[in-house]
mmCIF file with all atom_site columns, C-alpha atoms in Angstrom:
data_model
loop_
_atom_site.group_PDB
_atom_site.id
_atom_site.type_symbol
_atom_site.label_atom_id
_atom_site.label_alt_id
_atom_site.label_comp_id
_atom_site.label_asym_id
_atom_site.label_entity_id
_atom_site.label_seq_id
_atom_site.pdbx_PDB_ins_code
_atom_site.Cartn_x
_atom_site.Cartn_y
_atom_site.Cartn_z
_atom_site.occupancy
_atom_site.B_iso_or_equiv
_atom_site.pdbx_formal_charge
_atom_site.auth_seq_id
_atom_site.auth_comp_id
_atom_site.auth_asym_id
_atom_site.auth_atom_id
_atom_site.pdbx_PDB_model_num
ATOM 1  C CA . UNK A 1 1  ? -3.417  13.599 14.991  1.00 95.00 ? 23  UNK A CA 1
ATOM 2  C CA . UNK A 1 2  ? -1.304  15.934 17.040  1.00 95.00 ? 24  UNK A CA 1
ATOM 3  C CA . UNK A 1 3  ? 0.171   15.541 20.507  1.00 95.00 ? 25  UNK A CA 1
ATOM 4  C CA . UNK A 1 4  ? 1.777   18.455 22.338  1.00 93.00 ? 26  UNK A CA 1
ATOM 5  C CA . UNK A 1 5  ? 4.682   17.281 24.494  1.00 92.00 ? 27  UNK A CA 1
ATOM 6  C CA . UNK A 1 6  ? 5.307   20.508 26.413  1.00 82.00 ? 28  UNK A CA 1
ATOM 7  C CA . UNK A 1 7  ? 8.997   21.458 26.300  1.00 78.00 ? 29  UNK A CA 1
ATOM 8  C CA . UNK A 1 8  ? 9.740   18.390 24.156  1.00 88.00 ? 30  UNK A CA 1
ATOM 9  C CA . UNK A 1 9  ? 7.807   19.806 21.202  1.00 92.00 ? 31  UNK A CA 1
ATOM 10 C CA . UNK A 1 10 ? 4.948   18.375 19.197  1.00 95.00 ? 32  UNK A CA 1
ATOM 11 C CA . UNK A 1 11 ? 4.384   15.067 17.435  1.00 97.00 ? 33  UNK A CA 1
ATOM 12 C CA . UNK A 1 12 ? 1.945   14.880 14.538  1.00 96.00 ? 34  UNK A CA 1
ATOM 13 C CA . UNK A 1 13 ? 0.873   11.990 12.337  1.00 98.00 ? 35  UNK A CA 1
ATOM 14 C CA . UNK A 1 14 ? -1.437  11.581 9.375   1.00 98.00 ? 36  UNK A CA 1
ATOM 15 C CA . UNK A 1 15 ? -2.935  8.957  7.091   1.00 98.00 ? 37  UNK A CA 1
ATOM 16 C CA . UNK A 1 16 ? -4.748  9.488  3.802   1.00 98.00 ? 38  UNK A CA 1
ATOM 17 C CA . UNK A 1 17 ? -6.232  7.404  0.990   1.00 98.00 ? 39  UNK A CA 1
ATOM 18 C CA . UNK A 1 18 ? -7.203  8.442  -2.522  1.00 98.00 ? 40  UNK A CA 1
ATOM 19 C CA . UNK A 1 19 ? -8.925  6.539  -5.291  1.00 97.00 ? 41  UNK A CA 1
ATOM 20 C CA . UNK A 1 20 ? -8.565  7.953  -8.775  1.00 96.00 ? 42  UNK A CA 1
ATOM 21 C CA . UNK A 1 21 ? -10.330 6.479  -11.790 1.00 97.00 ? 43  UNK A CA 1
ATOM 22 C CA . UNK A 1 22 ? -9.398  8.302  -14.991 1.00 96.00 ? 44  UNK A CA 1
ATOM 23 C CA . UNK A 1 23 ? -12.101 8.674  -17.652 1.00 96.00 ? 45  UNK A CA 1
ATOM 24 C CA . UNK A 1 24 ? -9.919  9.332  -20.690 1.00 95.00 ? 46  UNK A CA 1
ATOM 25 C CA . UNK A 1 25 ? -6.372  8.241  -19.770 1.00 96.00 ? 47  UNK A CA 1
ATOM 26 C CA . UNK A 1 26 ? -5.280  4.784  -20.927 1.00 96.00 ? 48  UNK A CA 1
ATOM 27 C CA . UNK A 1 27 ? -3.147  2.660  -18.609 1.00 97.00 ? 49  UNK A CA 1
ATOM 28 C CA . UNK A 1 28 ? 0.331   2.148  -20.074 1.00 96.00 ? 50  UNK A CA 1
ATOM 29 C CA . UNK A 1 29 ? 2.854   -0.685 -19.899 1.00 95.00 ? 51  UNK A CA 1
ATOM 30 C CA . UNK A 1 30 ? 6.583   -0.266 -19.177 1.00 94.00 ? 52  UNK A CA 1
ATOM 31 C CA . UNK A 1 31 ? 7.270   0.701  -22.808 1.00 94.00 ? 53  UNK A CA 1
ATOM 32 C CA . UNK A 1 32 ? 4.660   3.482  -22.670 1.00 94.00 ? 54  UNK A CA 1
ATOM 33 C CA . UNK A 1 33 ? 2.142   1.642  -24.843 1.00 95.00 ? 55  UNK A CA 1
ATOM 34 C CA . UNK A 1 34 ? -1.549  1.253  -23.907 1.00 96.00 ? 56  UNK A CA 1
ATOM 35 C CA . UNK A 1 35 ? -2.412  -2.057 -22.231 1.00 95.00 ? 57  UNK A CA 1
ATOM 36 C CA . UNK A 1 36 ? -3.709  -4.733 -24.595 1.00 95.00 ? 58  UNK A CA 1
ATOM 37 C CA . UNK A 1 37 ? -7.123  -4.866 -22.892 1.00 95.00 ? 59  UNK A CA 1
ATOM 38 C CA . UNK A 1 38 ? -7.581  -1.095 -23.389 1.00 93.00 ? 60  UNK A CA 1
ATOM 39 C CA . UNK A 1 39 ? -8.062  -0.446 -19.664 1.00 96.00 ? 61  UNK A CA 1
ATOM 40 C CA . UNK A 1 40 ? -8.221  3.120  -18.406 1.00 97.00 ? 62  UNK A CA 1
ATOM 41 C CA . UNK A 1 41 ? -5.853  4.181  -15.654 1.00 97.00 ? 63  UNK A CA 1
ATOM 42 C CA . UNK A 1 42 ? -6.932  3.432  -12.057 1.00 97.00 ? 64  UNK A CA 1
ATOM 43 C CA . UNK A 1 43 ? -4.880  4.547  -9.043  1.00 98.00 ? 65  UNK A CA 1
ATOM 44 C CA . UNK A 1 44 ? -5.147  3.753  -5.323  1.00 98.00 ? 66  UNK A CA 1
ATOM 45 C CA . UNK A 1 45 ? -2.868  5.839  -3.085  1.00 98.00 ? 67  UNK A CA 1
ATOM 46 C CA . UNK A 1 46 ? -2.101  5.403  0.617   1.00 98.00 ? 68  UNK A CA 1
ATOM 47 C CA . UNK A 1 47 ? -0.006  8.019  2.400   1.00 98.00 ? 69  UNK A CA 1
ATOM 48 C CA . UNK A 1 48 ? 1.102   8.091  6.024   1.00 98.00 ? 70  UNK A CA 1
ATOM 49 C CA . UNK A 1 49 ? 3.635   10.054 7.985   1.00 98.00 ? 71  UNK A CA 1
ATOM 50 C CA . UNK A 1 50 ? 4.921   11.205 11.300  1.00 98.00 ? 72  UNK A CA 1
ATOM 51 C CA . UNK A 1 51 ? 6.865   14.310 12.333  1.00 97.00 ? 73  UNK A CA 1
ATOM 52 C CA . UNK A 1 52 ? 8.402   15.650 15.500  1.00 96.00 ? 74  UNK A CA 1
ATOM 53 C CA . UNK A 1 53 ? 8.799   19.417 15.896  1.00 95.00 ? 75  UNK A CA 1
ATOM 54 C CA . UNK A 1 54 ? 10.995  20.469 18.795  1.00 94.00 ? 76  UNK A CA 1
ATOM 55 C CA . UNK A 1 55 ? 11.952  24.019 19.870  1.00 90.00 ? 77  UNK A CA 1
ATOM 56 C CA . UNK A 1 56 ? 15.666  24.800 19.661  1.00 88.00 ? 78  UNK A CA 1
ATOM 57 C CA . UNK A 1 57 ? 17.066  26.890 22.546  1.00 83.00 ? 79  UNK A CA 1
ATOM 58 C CA . UNK A 1 58 ? 13.700  28.556 23.302  1.00 78.00 ? 80  UNK A CA 1
ATOM 59 C CA . UNK A 1 59 ? 15.198  30.660 26.114  1.00 78.00 ? 81  UNK A CA 1
ATOM 60 C CA . UNK A 1 60 ? 17.973  32.072 23.891  1.00 78.00 ? 82  UNK A CA 1
ATOM 61 C CA . UNK A 1 61 ? 16.316  32.996 20.579  1.00 75.00 ? 83  UNK A CA 1
ATOM 62 C CA . UNK A 1 62 ? 14.608  36.228 21.652  1.00 79.00 ? 84  UNK A CA 1
ATOM 63 C CA . UNK A 1 63 ? 11.612  37.160 19.493  1.00 85.00 ? 85  UNK A CA 1
ATOM 64 C CA . UNK A 1 64 ? 12.328  34.308 17.063  1.00 89.00 ? 86  UNK A CA 1
ATOM 65 C CA . UNK A 1 65 ? 10.850  30.836 17.412  1.00 87.00 ? 87  UNK A CA 1
ATOM 66 C CA . UNK A 1 66 ? 13.371  28.333 16.055  1.00 92.00 ? 88  UNK A CA 1
ATOM 67 C CA . UNK A 1 67 ? 12.159  24.740 15.677  1.00 92.00 ? 89  UNK A CA 1
ATOM 68 C CA . UNK A 1 68 ? 13.708  21.553 14.356  1.00 95.00 ? 90  UNK A CA 1
ATOM 69 C CA . UNK A 1 69 ? 11.308  19.419 12.273  1.00 96.00 ? 91  UNK A CA 1
ATOM 70 C CA . UNK A 1 70 ? 12.173  15.734 11.780  1.00 97.00 ? 92  UNK A CA 1
ATOM 71 C CA . UNK A 1 71 ? 9.775   13.658 9.695   1.00 98.00 ? 93  UNK A CA 1
ATOM 72 C CA . UNK A 1 72 ? 9.043   10.511 7.743   1.00 98.00 ? 94  UNK A CA 1
ATOM 73 C CA . UNK A 1 73 ? 6.468   10.005 4.971   1.00 98.00 ? 95  UNK A CA 1
ATOM 74 C CA . UNK A 1 74 ? 5.360   6.765  3.284   1.00 98.00 ? 96  UNK A CA 1
ATOM 75 C CA . UNK A 1 75 ? 3.512   6.507  -0.036  1.00 98.00 ? 97  UNK A CA 1
ATOM 76 C CA . UNK A 1 76 ? 2.067   3.325  -1.559  1.00 98.00 ? 98  UNK A CA 1
ATOM 77 C CA . UNK A 1 77 ? 0.839   4.309  -5.031  1.00 98.00 ? 99  UNK A CA 1
ATOM 78 C CA . UNK A 1 78 ? -0.861  1.362  -6.763  1.00 98.00 ? 100 UNK A CA 1
ATOM 79 C CA . UNK A 1 79 ? -1.874  1.777  -10.386 1.00 97.00 ? 101 UNK A CA 1
ATOM 80 C CA . UNK A 1 80 ? -2.626  -0.381 -13.399 1.00 96.00 ? 102 UNK A CA 1
ATOM 81 C CA . UNK A 1 81 ? -0.293  2.024  -15.256 1.00 96.00 ? 103 UNK A CA 1
ATOM 82 C CA . UNK A 1 82 ? 3.242   0.647  -14.898 1.00 95.00 ? 104 UNK A CA 1
ATOM 83 C CA . UNK A 1 83 ? 4.820   4.109  -14.638 1.00 93.00 ? 105 UNK A CA 1
ATOM 84 C CA . UNK A 1 84 ? 2.702   5.070  -11.600 1.00 95.00 ? 106 UNK A CA 1
ATOM 85 C CA . UNK A 1 85 ? 2.963   1.844  -9.573  1.00 96.00 ? 107 UNK A CA 1
ATOM 86 C CA . UNK A 1 86 ? 5.499   2.442  -6.781  1.00 97.00 ? 108 UNK A CA 1
ATOM 87 C CA . UNK A 1 87 ? 6.295   2.639  -3.058  1.00 98.00 ? 109 UNK A CA 1
ATOM 88 C CA . UNK A 1 88 ? 8.166   5.621  -1.630  1.00 98.00 ? 110 UNK A CA 1
ATOM 89 C CA . UNK A 1 89 ? 9.864   6.405  1.689   1.00 98.00 ? 111 UNK A CA 1
ATOM 90 C CA . UNK A 1 90 ? 10.928  9.990  2.455   1.00 98.00 ? 112 UNK A CA 1
ATOM 91 C CA . UNK A 1 91 ? 12.832  11.341 5.431   1.00 98.00 ? 113 UNK A CA 1
ATOM 92 C CA . UNK A 1 92 ? 13.125  15.044 6.136   1.00 97.00 ? 114 UNK A CA 1
ATOM 93 C CA . UNK A 1 93 ? 14.953  17.425 8.406   1.00 97.00 ? 115 UNK A CA 1
ATOM 94 C CA . UNK A 1 94 ? 14.228  21.145 8.416   1.00 96.00 ? 116 UNK A CA 1
ATOM 95 C CA . UNK A 1 95 ? 14.657  24.240 10.543  1.00 95.00 ? 117 UNK A CA 1
ATOM 96 C CA . UNK A 1 96 ? 11.612  26.460 10.999  1.00 90.00 ? 118 UNK A CA 1
ATOM 97 C CA . UNK A 1 97 ? 11.988  30.105 11.977  1.00 92.00 ? 119 UNK A CA 1
ATOM 98 C CA . UNK A 1 98 ? 8.977   32.118 13.109  1.00 89.00 ? 120 UNK A CA 1
ATOM 99 C CA . UNK A 1 99 ? 8.671   35.692 14.213  1.00 88.00 ? 121 UNK A CA 1
#
């Protein structure tokens, strides 16, 4: 989804889901050994995020478009493999320059 806020920039958000069932990769425990039941790896991944892109001094940058991008991303990666079962939060700040 994307919402244009005029002079206040643009807000965008996204959500995604993935299901991955591996055909030849065993699920591992914390020591890196295959699970006792011999299960193959199965992952379920949710991702979501939001970002705000705002122009920086649009009247003073001439032919350049300078934007500030502030964002947040969330990942919930569920797996029967202990090494791939985690939750992640990421924050970002970047400057975009276009010509």
